[in-house]
Short mmCIF file of C-alpha atoms in Angstrom, two decimals:
data_model
loop_
_atom_site.label_atom_id
_atom_site.label_comp_id
_atom_site.label_asym_id
_atom_site.label_seq_id
_atom_site.Cartn_x
_atom_site.Cartn_y
_atom_site.Cartn_z
CA MET A 29 -47.36 27.00 -5.59
CA THR A 30 -44.36 28.03 -7.56
CA GLY A 31 -40.94 30.45 -8.05
CA PRO A 32 -38.19 31.46 -7.19
CA GLU A 33 -39.62 33.22 -4.12
CA THR A 34 -40.33 29.51 -2.85
CA HIS A 35 -37.68 27.90 -3.49
CA GLU A 36 -36.56 30.56 -1.63
CA ARG A 37 -38.24 29.95 1.69
CA TYR A 38 -37.48 25.73 1.08
CA ALA A 39 -33.99 26.12 0.79
CA GLU A 40 -33.48 28.59 4.43
CA LEU A 41 -36.80 25.56 5.65
CA ALA A 42 -33.06 23.21 4.53
CA ALA A 43 -30.75 25.32 6.19
CA GLY A 44 -33.35 25.24 9.59
CA HIS A 45 -33.76 21.56 9.53
CA ALA A 46 -30.12 20.59 8.53
CA LEU A 47 -29.34 22.66 12.17
CA ALA A 48 -32.13 21.04 13.66
CA ALA A 49 -33.75 24.92 14.29
CA LEU A 50 -36.95 25.06 12.89
CA GLU A 51 -40.28 25.26 14.37
CA PRO A 52 -42.11 22.50 14.51
CA ASP A 53 -44.71 23.66 11.74
CA ASP A 54 -41.71 24.96 9.16
CA GLU A 55 -40.97 21.38 10.16
CA GLN A 56 -43.99 19.43 8.25
CA VAL A 57 -43.82 21.15 5.74
CA PHE A 58 -40.28 20.89 4.70
CA ARG A 59 -40.39 17.41 5.20
CA ALA A 60 -43.53 16.58 3.54
CA HIS A 61 -42.16 18.71 0.49
CA LEU A 62 -38.11 16.84 0.97
CA ALA A 63 -40.98 13.87 -0.05
CA GLY A 64 -41.08 14.78 -3.16
CA CYS A 65 -37.98 17.66 -4.16
CA ASP A 66 -34.77 16.53 -5.08
CA HIS A 67 -33.08 19.81 -5.28
CA CYS A 68 -34.19 20.25 -2.51
CA ARG A 69 -32.62 16.64 -0.99
CA ARG A 70 -29.15 17.82 -2.50
CA ALA A 71 -28.96 20.84 -0.59
CA LEU A 72 -30.21 19.43 2.89
CA ALA A 73 -27.49 16.92 1.90
CA GLU A 74 -24.41 19.95 0.65
CA HIS A 75 -25.97 21.43 3.94
CA HIS A 76 -24.50 18.50 6.63
CA GLU A 77 -21.63 18.25 4.89
CA THR A 78 -20.75 21.70 5.07
CA LEU A 79 -21.79 21.29 9.40
CA ALA A 80 -19.98 18.28 9.47
CA HIS A 81 -16.73 20.59 9.16
CA LEU A 82 -18.26 22.10 11.66
CA ALA A 83 -18.17 20.31 13.82
CA TYR A 84 -14.61 19.58 14.24
CA ALA A 85 -14.64 23.75 15.68
CA ALA A 86 -15.41 22.08 18.76
CA GLU A 87 -12.40 22.68 21.53
CA PRO A 88 -10.96 18.93 21.57
CA VAL A 89 -11.19 17.09 24.78
CA ASP A 90 -10.37 13.58 26.39
CA LEU A 91 -12.72 10.33 24.20
CA PRO A 92 -13.87 8.80 28.41
CA ASP A 93 -13.95 5.05 27.59
CA GLY A 94 -17.56 4.82 28.89
CA PRO A 95 -19.20 5.43 25.44
CA LEU A 96 -17.24 2.58 24.85
CA GLU A 97 -18.37 0.38 27.19
CA GLY A 98 -21.68 0.58 26.93
CA ILE A 99 -21.78 0.14 22.73
CA ARG A 100 -19.75 -3.14 23.34
CA ARG A 101 -22.48 -3.76 26.01
CA GLY A 102 -25.29 -2.77 24.00
CA MET A 103 -23.62 -4.71 21.01
CA GLN A 104 -23.78 -7.99 23.36
CA ASP A 105 -27.37 -7.70 24.38
CA SER A 106 -28.48 -6.84 20.83
CA GLY A 107 -28.01 -10.81 20.92
CA ARG A 108 -25.92 -10.13 16.53
CA LEU A 109 -23.29 -9.77 17.65
CA LYS A 110 -20.86 -12.39 16.09
CA PRO A 111 -17.74 -14.23 17.03
CA GLU A 112 -13.75 -11.65 16.05
CA PRO A 113 -13.87 -12.89 12.41
CA THR A 114 -10.78 -15.79 11.82
CA ALA A 115 -10.44 -14.33 8.27
CA GLN A 116 -8.65 -11.11 7.34
CA ALA A 117 -10.62 -9.01 6.03
CA GLY A 118 -10.36 -7.81 3.44
CA PRO A 119 -13.77 -5.21 1.17
CA ALA A 120 -16.77 -5.88 1.53
CA GLU A 121 -20.42 -5.84 -0.08
CA VAL A 122 -22.01 -1.75 0.48
CA PRO A 123 -25.24 -2.53 1.95
CA GLY A 124 -27.85 -1.98 -0.84
CA SER A 125 -28.74 1.60 -0.69
CA ALA A 126 -32.00 2.50 1.08
CA GLU A 127 -33.84 5.44 -0.73
CA VAL A 128 -32.54 8.30 1.41
CA VAL A 129 -30.70 10.71 2.16
CA GLY A 130 -26.60 11.47 3.11
CA SER A 131 -27.48 12.61 6.51
CA ALA A 132 -29.90 12.24 9.31
CA GLU A 133 -32.06 11.22 7.75
CA ALA A 134 -30.51 8.10 6.52
CA ALA A 135 -30.83 6.84 9.75
CA GLY A 136 -34.74 7.60 9.17
CA PRO A 137 -36.84 9.51 10.95
CA ALA A 138 -37.86 6.91 13.35
CA ASP A 139 -34.44 6.81 15.41
CA LEU A 140 -34.03 10.56 15.43
CA ALA A 141 -37.25 11.33 17.40
CA GLN A 142 -36.17 8.29 19.14
CA PRO A 143 -34.92 10.01 22.33
CA VAL A 144 -31.99 9.18 23.69
CA ASP A 145 -32.88 6.50 26.91
CA VAL A 146 -30.01 7.78 28.91
CA ALA A 147 -31.11 5.64 32.43
CA ALA A 148 -30.79 2.32 29.63
CA ALA A 149 -27.24 4.33 28.21
CA ARG A 150 -26.36 5.22 31.89
CA GLU A 151 -26.51 0.91 33.19
CA ARG A 152 -24.82 -0.03 30.02
CA ARG A 153 -21.78 1.53 30.75
CA ARG A 154 -22.00 0.97 34.57
CA SER A 155 -22.49 -3.09 33.28
CA GLY A 156 -20.07 -2.64 31.51
CA ALA A 157 -17.40 -1.38 32.88
CA SER A 158 -15.91 -4.09 34.76
CA GLY A 159 -14.19 -7.10 33.13
CA PRO A 160 -10.94 -8.07 31.36
CA ARG A 161 -10.95 -6.25 28.58
CA ALA A 162 -10.82 -3.01 31.77
CA TRP A 163 -7.11 -4.30 32.48
CA MET A 164 -6.18 -4.35 29.54
CA GLY A 165 -5.18 -0.47 29.45
CA ILE A 166 -3.60 -1.19 32.73
CA ALA A 167 -1.00 -3.07 31.71
CA ALA A 168 -0.44 -1.27 29.06
CA ALA A 169 0.62 1.14 30.85
CA ALA A 170 2.68 0.30 33.25
CA ALA A 171 4.91 -1.22 30.09
CA LEU A 172 5.22 2.03 29.45
CA VAL A 173 6.55 2.88 32.06
CA PHE A 174 8.65 -0.14 32.76
CA GLY A 175 11.22 2.49 30.63
CA LEU A 176 14.06 1.75 26.92
CA GLY A 177 14.59 -1.42 27.99
CA VAL A 178 11.68 -3.24 27.81
CA TRP A 179 10.67 -0.78 24.94
CA ASN A 180 14.05 -2.09 23.08
CA ILE A 181 12.52 -5.52 24.29
CA GLY A 182 9.15 -4.88 22.70
CA LEU A 183 10.86 -3.25 19.58
CA ARG A 184 12.66 -6.37 18.97
CA HIS A 185 9.05 -8.35 18.09
CA ASP A 186 7.35 -5.50 17.14
CA GLN A 187 6.09 -7.67 13.65
CA SER A 188 5.81 -4.69 12.12
CA MET A 189 9.57 -4.76 11.78
CA THR A 190 11.97 -7.71 11.03
CA GLU A 191 14.71 -8.80 12.94
CA GLN A 192 17.50 -7.49 11.62
CA ARG A 193 15.94 -3.73 11.47
CA ALA A 194 15.37 -3.61 14.75
CA GLN A 195 18.66 -4.61 16.14
CA ARG A 196 19.93 -1.58 13.86
CA VAL A 197 17.26 0.60 15.55
CA ALA A 198 17.55 -0.93 18.44
CA ALA A 199 21.11 -0.19 18.19
CA ALA A 200 20.98 2.82 16.90
CA VAL A 201 18.38 4.29 20.14
CA GLN A 202 21.15 3.18 22.67
CA SER A 203 23.95 5.33 20.40
CA LEU A 204 21.68 7.97 22.29
CA GLY A 205 21.67 6.75 25.40
CA THR A 206 19.35 5.64 28.03
CA ALA A 207 19.62 7.28 30.88
CA GLY A 208 16.65 9.38 31.94
CA ALA A 209 14.99 9.15 28.82
CA HIS A 210 11.71 8.03 27.03
CA ALA A 211 11.63 6.54 23.35
CA VAL A 212 8.46 8.18 21.66
CA PRO A 213 8.14 5.53 18.98
CA LEU A 214 6.67 7.58 16.01
CA ARG A 215 3.51 5.66 13.86
CA ASP A 216 2.40 5.96 10.14
CA ASP A 217 -1.65 6.72 10.19
CA LYS A 218 -0.77 2.79 8.82
CA GLY A 219 0.22 2.45 12.50
CA THR A 220 3.97 0.82 11.20
CA GLN A 221 6.72 2.21 12.94
CA VAL A 222 9.06 4.54 10.96
CA ALA A 223 11.10 6.70 13.65
CA ILE A 224 12.07 6.86 17.48
CA ALA A 225 12.19 9.66 19.30
CA VAL A 226 14.18 9.75 22.55
CA VAL A 227 13.28 12.69 25.03
CA ARG A 228 15.30 13.55 27.91
CA ASP A 229 15.98 16.63 29.22
CA GLY A 230 14.64 19.64 27.02
CA SER A 231 16.23 18.12 23.97
CA VAL A 232 15.16 14.82 21.40
CA SER A 233 16.39 13.31 19.06
CA LEU A 234 14.79 10.84 16.39
CA VAL A 235 15.84 7.84 15.47
CA VAL A 236 14.68 6.98 11.20
CA ASP A 237 13.56 4.27 9.65
CA GLY A 238 11.04 3.94 7.51
CA LEU A 239 10.08 7.81 6.39
CA ALA A 240 10.58 8.23 2.52
CA PRO A 241 14.14 10.28 1.83
CA ASN A 242 12.45 13.96 1.21
CA ASP A 243 13.38 16.22 -1.83
CA GLU A 244 15.61 18.57 0.25
CA ALA A 245 15.97 21.32 -2.91
CA ALA A 246 11.98 21.36 -1.65
CA SER A 247 10.81 20.11 1.85
CA THR A 248 11.41 19.14 5.01
CA TYR A 249 10.43 16.97 7.43
CA VAL A 250 9.43 19.17 10.31
CA LEU A 251 9.07 17.76 14.42
CA TRP A 252 6.17 19.39 16.13
CA GLN A 253 5.81 19.38 19.72
CA LYS A 254 2.63 19.08 21.41
CA GLY A 255 1.48 20.37 24.95
CA GLN A 256 -1.44 19.53 27.32
CA TYR A 257 -3.97 22.30 26.11
CA GLY A 258 -3.26 21.70 22.05
CA VAL A 259 -0.74 24.43 21.85
CA VAL A 260 1.78 23.01 18.59
CA ARG A 261 5.18 24.70 18.22
CA ALA A 262 8.42 23.35 15.76
CA VAL A 263 11.26 21.46 17.52
CA GLY A 264 13.59 21.37 14.36
CA THR A 265 13.57 20.92 10.74
CA PHE A 266 15.98 17.26 9.11
CA ASP A 267 16.08 15.35 5.65
CA VAL A 268 15.53 11.97 5.18
CA ARG A 269 18.27 11.03 2.23
CA GLY A 270 17.80 7.67 2.03
CA ASN A 271 16.65 4.42 3.64
CA GLY A 272 18.74 3.20 5.59
CA VAL A 273 19.13 4.53 9.18
CA ASP A 274 19.29 8.24 10.21
CA VAL A 275 20.14 9.68 13.48
CA VAL A 276 18.74 13.23 14.44
CA ARG A 277 20.69 14.17 17.47
CA ASP A 278 19.71 16.76 20.36
CA MET A 279 16.86 19.51 18.81
CA LYS A 280 16.37 21.58 21.32
CA MET A 281 12.30 21.53 22.34
CA THR A 282 11.36 24.85 24.84
CA PRO A 283 8.07 23.78 27.78
CA VAL A 284 4.65 24.25 26.19
CA ALA A 285 2.43 24.59 28.86
CA GLY A 286 1.35 21.01 30.70
CA GLY A 287 4.38 19.91 29.56
CA MET A 288 4.52 18.11 26.56
CA ALA A 289 2.15 15.58 25.38
CA GLY A 290 3.30 14.02 22.32
CA LEU A 291 5.38 14.53 18.98
CA ALA A 292 4.74 14.50 15.27
CA VAL A 293 6.88 14.84 12.28
CA THR A 294 5.27 15.80 8.80
CA ARG A 295 6.64 16.91 5.53
CA GLU A 296 6.65 20.22 4.84
CA PRO A 297 7.23 22.20 1.43
CA GLY A 298 10.69 24.61 1.50
CA ARG A 299 12.59 24.91 3.50
CA ARG A 300 11.38 26.46 6.78
CA ALA A 301 9.46 24.94 9.89
CA PRO A 302 5.55 27.23 9.21
CA ALA A 303 3.88 28.39 12.35
CA LEU A 304 1.60 25.29 12.34
CA PRO A 305 1.98 22.28 10.40
CA GLY A 306 1.03 22.33 7.41
CA SER A 307 -0.21 19.40 6.15
CA VAL A 308 -1.81 15.86 8.08
CA PRO A 309 1.07 14.02 10.32
CA VAL A 310 3.77 10.75 8.99
CA ALA A 311 4.12 9.85 12.55
CA ASP A 312 3.25 10.90 15.04
CA GLY A 313 3.09 9.80 18.48
CA THR A 314 2.27 10.34 22.54
CA MET A 315 3.75 9.98 25.41
CA PRO A 316 4.48 7.88 27.85
CA ALA A 317 2.56 8.16 31.54
CA MET B 1430 -16.97 14.08 3.30
CA THR B 1431 -14.65 11.53 4.17
CA LEU B 1432 -12.76 13.25 6.83
CA PRO B 1433 -9.54 11.41 8.31
CA ARG B 1434 -9.21 8.43 10.51
CA SER B 1435 -8.01 9.92 13.69
CA ARG B 1436 -5.35 7.79 14.58
CA SER B 1437 -5.78 9.37 18.78
CA GLY B 1438 -8.41 6.66 18.37
CA THR B 1439 -7.10 3.56 17.92
CA ASP B 1440 -4.59 5.52 20.39
CA ASP B 1441 -5.81 6.18 23.90
CA THR B 1442 -9.59 3.48 23.22
CA ASP B 1443 -8.47 0.10 25.09
CA SER B 1444 -10.62 -1.97 22.60
CA PRO B 1445 -10.60 -5.84 22.34
CA VAL B 1446 -9.48 -6.49 19.48
CA SER B 1447 -6.42 -7.68 18.83
CA ALA B 1448 -3.16 -5.42 18.31
CA HIS B 1449 -3.24 -8.31 14.92
CA GLY B 1450 -7.60 -7.18 14.82
CA GLN B 1451 -7.12 -3.73 14.77
CA ASP B 1452 -4.23 -3.71 11.80
CA ARG B 1453 -6.81 -5.35 10.00
CA TYR B 1454 -10.12 -3.76 10.30
CA ASP B 1455 -7.41 -0.68 10.43
CA GLY B 1456 -7.19 -0.97 6.68
CA LEU B 1457 -10.65 -0.84 6.10
CA ASP B 1458 -12.05 2.38 4.45
CA ASP B 1459 -15.85 3.78 6.03
CA ARG B 1460 -17.98 2.31 3.61
CA ALA B 1461 -16.35 -1.86 3.91
CA LEU B 1462 -15.74 -1.05 7.79
CA VAL B 1463 -20.08 -0.20 7.40
CA ALA B 1464 -20.65 -3.51 5.45
CA ARG B 1465 -19.78 -5.80 8.36
CA VAL B 1466 -21.64 -4.18 11.09
CA THR B 1467 -23.96 -4.62 8.71
CA GLY B 1468 -23.31 -7.93 9.68
CA GLY B 1469 -23.18 -8.50 13.32
CA ASP B 1470 -18.85 -7.92 12.77
CA GLY B 1471 -18.81 -5.97 16.40
CA GLY B 1472 -14.89 -4.95 15.97
CA ALA B 1473 -16.39 -3.15 13.08
CA LEU B 1474 -17.89 -1.04 14.79
CA GLU B 1475 -14.88 -0.30 17.23
CA ALA B 1476 -12.80 0.40 14.63
CA LEU B 1477 -15.49 2.95 13.70
CA TYR B 1478 -15.58 4.49 16.80
CA ARG B 1479 -11.59 5.00 17.35
CA ARG B 1480 -11.43 6.73 14.03
CA TYR B 1481 -14.65 9.54 15.27
CA GLY B 1482 -15.48 8.30 18.57
CA ARG B 1483 -14.11 11.57 19.65
CA PRO B 1484 -15.40 14.11 16.97
CA CYS B 1485 -18.69 12.96 18.40
CA TYR B 1486 -18.05 13.73 21.50
CA GLY B 1487 -16.63 17.00 21.51
CA LEU B 1488 -19.70 17.72 19.02
CA ALA B 1489 -21.70 16.38 21.63
CA ARG B 1490 -20.31 17.54 24.83
CA ARG B 1491 -20.58 21.07 23.03
CA ILE B 1492 -23.64 22.22 22.49
CA LEU B 1493 -25.07 19.49 25.72
CA ALA B 1494 -22.23 21.43 28.43
CA ASP B 1495 -22.33 17.77 30.33
CA GLU B 1496 -20.02 15.07 30.15
CA GLN B 1497 -22.88 12.74 30.84
CA PHE B 1498 -25.02 13.77 28.82
CA ALA B 1499 -21.65 13.48 26.48
CA GLN B 1500 -21.74 10.24 26.72
CA ASP B 1501 -24.61 8.96 26.77
CA VAL B 1502 -25.31 10.77 22.96
CA VAL B 1503 -22.88 9.45 21.55
CA GLN B 1504 -22.79 6.05 23.02
CA GLU B 1505 -26.63 6.03 21.38
CA VAL B 1506 -25.89 7.07 17.69
CA PHE B 1507 -22.72 4.52 17.71
CA LEU B 1508 -25.71 1.71 18.56
CA THR B 1509 -28.02 3.29 15.88
CA VAL B 1510 -25.23 2.09 13.51
CA TRP B 1511 -25.30 -0.91 14.46
CA ARG B 1512 -28.88 -2.08 15.66
CA ASP B 1513 -29.44 -0.69 11.67
CA ALA B 1514 -26.40 -0.06 9.49
CA SER B 1515 -27.49 -0.44 6.20
CA ARG B 1516 -30.02 2.92 6.73
CA PHE B 1517 -26.48 4.45 5.67
CA ASP B 1518 -25.71 5.04 1.68
CA PRO B 1519 -22.74 5.78 0.94
CA ALA B 1520 -24.45 7.55 -2.63
CA ARG B 1521 -25.53 10.42 -0.61
CA GLY B 1522 -23.05 11.44 1.43
CA GLY B 1523 -19.53 9.86 3.69
CA PHE B 1524 -20.46 7.98 6.98
CA SER B 1525 -18.82 10.95 9.35
CA THR B 1526 -22.04 12.85 7.18
CA TRP B 1527 -23.95 10.78 7.76
CA LEU B 1528 -22.32 9.75 12.28
CA LEU B 1529 -21.93 13.64 13.17
CA SER B 1530 -25.44 14.87 11.98
CA MET B 1531 -26.89 12.16 13.85
CA THR B 1532 -25.08 13.05 16.50
CA HIS B 1533 -26.06 16.58 16.51
CA HIS B 1534 -29.76 16.20 16.14
CA LYS B 1535 -29.02 12.84 19.02
CA ALA B 1536 -27.27 16.04 21.16
CA VAL B 1537 -29.98 18.60 20.91
CA ASP B 1538 -32.73 16.98 21.22
CA ALA B 1539 -31.45 15.97 24.68
CA VAL B 1540 -31.24 19.24 25.02
CA ARG B 1541 -34.19 20.04 24.59
CA ARG B 1542 -35.59 17.98 26.99
CA GLU B 1543 -33.01 17.80 30.00
CA GLU B 1544 -34.30 20.47 31.64
CA SER B 1545 -30.66 20.57 33.99
CA VAL B 1546 -28.25 20.91 30.76
CA ARG B 1547 -27.21 24.79 31.33
CA ARG B 1548 -27.74 25.90 27.04
CA ARG B 1549 -25.76 28.65 26.07
CA THR B 1550 -26.74 31.40 24.92
CA THR B 1551 -24.41 32.91 23.99
CA ALA B 1552 -22.98 33.42 20.55
CA GLU B 1553 -19.32 34.70 21.50
CA ALA B 1554 -18.98 31.77 24.28
CA LEU B 1555 -19.35 29.39 21.99
CA GLU B 1556 -17.01 30.84 19.46
CA ASP B 1557 -14.15 31.44 21.54
CA ARG B 1558 -14.61 28.93 25.15
CA GLU B 1559 -11.56 27.06 25.48
CA SER B 1560 -12.22 24.09 27.74
CA ASP B 1561 -12.41 24.44 30.60
CA GLY B 1562 -9.43 21.90 32.18
CA PRO B 1563 -6.13 20.21 30.39
CA GLN B 1564 -6.76 18.87 26.77
CA VAL B 1565 -5.41 15.46 26.50
CA GLU B 1566 -2.50 15.57 23.17
CA ASP B 1567 -4.03 16.78 20.66
CA GLU B 1568 -3.50 16.03 17.21
CA VAL B 1569 -1.96 17.93 14.73
CA TRP B 1570 -4.68 16.97 11.62
CA SER B 1571 -7.29 18.18 13.78
CA LEU B 1572 -5.88 21.29 14.97
CA MET B 1573 -5.32 22.20 12.08
CA ARG B 1574 -8.89 21.39 10.49
CA ARG B 1575 -10.26 23.37 13.90
CA THR B 1576 -8.61 26.40 13.56
CA ARG B 1577 -8.79 25.99 9.60
CA VAL B 1578 -13.13 26.74 10.48
CA ARG B 1579 -13.08 28.81 13.25
CA GLU B 1580 -10.69 30.34 10.31
CA ALA B 1581 -13.37 30.26 7.91
CA LEU B 1582 -16.12 31.44 10.85
CA GLN B 1583 -14.36 34.42 11.33
CA THR B 1584 -15.17 35.28 7.84
CA LEU B 1585 -19.06 35.66 8.21
CA PRO B 1586 -20.76 38.60 9.15
CA ASP B 1587 -21.12 38.41 12.68
CA ALA B 1588 -25.37 38.11 13.09
CA GLN B 1589 -24.65 35.02 10.46
CA ARG B 1590 -21.68 34.47 12.63
CA GLN B 1591 -24.40 34.29 15.41
CA ALA B 1592 -27.48 33.11 13.84
CA LEU B 1593 -25.56 29.65 13.30
CA THR B 1594 -22.99 28.40 16.32
CA LEU B 1595 -26.89 29.74 18.07
CA ALA B 1596 -28.46 26.64 16.22
CA TYR B 1597 -26.14 24.35 15.51
CA PHE B 1598 -24.22 24.74 18.94
CA GLY B 1599 -26.64 26.31 20.70
CA GLY B 1600 -29.39 24.03 19.62
CA HIS B 1601 -32.14 26.77 19.92
CA THR B 1602 -34.36 26.83 17.63
CA GLN B 1603 -35.48 29.53 15.19
CA ARG B 1604 -37.55 31.73 17.40
CA GLU B 1605 -35.32 30.75 20.60
CA ILE B 1606 -32.56 33.02 19.00
CA ALA B 1607 -34.62 35.48 17.13
CA GLY B 1608 -35.67 35.46 20.83
CA LEU B 1609 -31.87 35.97 22.35
CA THR B 1610 -30.81 38.32 19.76
CA ASP B 1611 -33.72 40.14 19.23
CA THR B 1612 -34.09 39.84 15.61
CA PRO B 1613 -37.25 39.54 13.53
CA LEU B 1614 -37.78 36.15 13.06
CA GLY B 1615 -37.68 35.88 9.03
CA THR B 1616 -34.24 37.97 9.23
CA VAL B 1617 -33.22 34.30 11.24
CA LYS B 1618 -34.02 32.34 8.11
CA THR B 1619 -32.05 34.54 6.38
CA ARG B 1620 -29.60 34.65 7.80
CA MET B 1621 -29.25 31.45 8.45
CA LEU B 1622 -29.20 30.92 5.23
CA ALA B 1623 -27.01 32.42 4.23
CA GLY B 1624 -24.35 32.11 6.92
CA MET B 1625 -24.75 27.95 5.85
CA ARG B 1626 -23.88 28.85 1.54
CA ARG B 1627 -21.43 30.87 2.51
CA LEU B 1628 -20.00 28.34 5.11
CA ARG B 1629 -19.95 26.01 2.57
CA GLY B 1630 -17.81 28.03 -0.15
CA VAL B 1631 -14.60 28.96 2.08
CA LEU B 1632 -15.05 25.55 3.08
CA ASP B 1633 -14.63 23.78 0.06
CA GLY B 1634 -11.49 25.29 -0.35
CA ILE B 1635 -10.44 23.12 2.60
CA SER B 1636 -8.99 20.08 2.80
CA ASP B 1637 -7.63 17.65 4.98
CA THR B 1638 -4.21 18.22 3.12
CA THR B 1639 -3.31 21.21 2.00
CA THR B 1640 -3.81 24.86 4.01
CA ALA B 1641 -4.83 26.57 0.50
CA HIS B 1642 -8.16 28.82 1.31
CA ASP B 1643 -10.34 29.87 -1.08
CA SER B 1644 -10.87 33.66 -0.22
CA PRO B 1645 -13.55 34.67 1.02
CA ARG B 1646 -16.74 35.50 -0.48
CA PRO B 1647 -18.69 38.97 -1.12
CA ASN B 1648 -20.75 39.77 1.75
CA SER B 1649 -24.02 38.26 0.32
CA ASP B 1650 -26.92 40.36 0.43
CA GLU B 1651 -28.85 40.56 4.12
CA THR B 1652 -32.13 41.89 3.53
CA PRO B 1653 -33.34 42.20 6.89
CA ARG B 1654 -37.18 41.26 7.47
CA THR B 1655 -40.36 41.09 9.15
CA SER B 1656 -41.57 38.95 8.92
CA PRO B 1657 -41.38 34.70 8.46
#
């Protein structure tokens, strides 16, 4: 059977299949058809791509530690966990392509049909929740509460910075005064520290060392404060003129519901801060606990 | 689709990999990490988890409305990757698409099997509900993405949006949606397809680094049907 009507019917089944919403009889019909229809395989891949976007419409939630502990336990139990590699990781060969689509189908019907074993999943989390790794997070949190003094020592040992540069940045931070202040390192997407925010009494100063100079005629950097409930609010704008250490002093912040969770910097076209960030942050950081 | 790396995952995940190790993995793209997972490199799987664990968990929790079940799903999704990462074919789509698709399927499967999990039954609740309690710090880029995707959803006619959200976030079948909305099954199918096509058209204008949106396409025809 061919023709536009049939084609549209399978197109509808493809959408329903991508949404995991087909009734069993339709699912069976579509799976049988899919095996021999490149058009529907492409359509299905497009649907999955669209739905991956849709996943981000869900409200953000904190990621608990449980799944990672369970994943670690599962890897250990699998018996194929290799020791951490000692060589620098480089590009690796991509495994051979199986004859599958870039979607859940790629996991294979057997994987998708395999329900989550709730009891086993929770047992893995319980088993993996203890041990030395759990202490790493506690130690990291403890280090934060020592404040700026300890942080400055840490700065000098940051291997992304030269000693000379670390001293310059530390001196600039100290010049702002440290009493009652919190230091928030702002890092780029590679994890390199490119600025330090010194937050105190409703204002924030920035020590910038690592952001690329912007075109002052056509763009500006914007510092954003991020609230605990997802609110993002512009604090102020600034320019970076050269490659030295720049200090931007006393930008006023307004309270956000639930308190401030972190800071981010974007580079925006024009000379004014937009209502919402219009580009991916070039740096961001989280307020210490 | 290749989604940008979630830096928040790096910050808020207690990884066994050393700081140097994280740097090493964070410099690799998804394909390279998947290749390493295939070779038994657990650090590579943790790097993928740091990138995508959060959206996966957000989606699973949205569907399941239960933290423990959502954790079960996310954990098993990543262990599925661990067991057979070679099934991911980069020629057919991005890793994040594959991963989120698998998360969706497993979460929907769980919501249909677990009677204790509350089912979401109204499109309004799906679209407008914010989380019940304080959220952790938000990533600016994820806020932007969420805003844009929600705006894209708003460009859909109500009936199409309702059909998509009840299926995707509610885990309902087409027949269940027909019953919930008092609509013929055939019309539900038509709405889903029309909604998917329209949403794709709008989302095509979304990139991770621009704010440009494609103008919504004209409302597609939606002829009510009375039979499947």
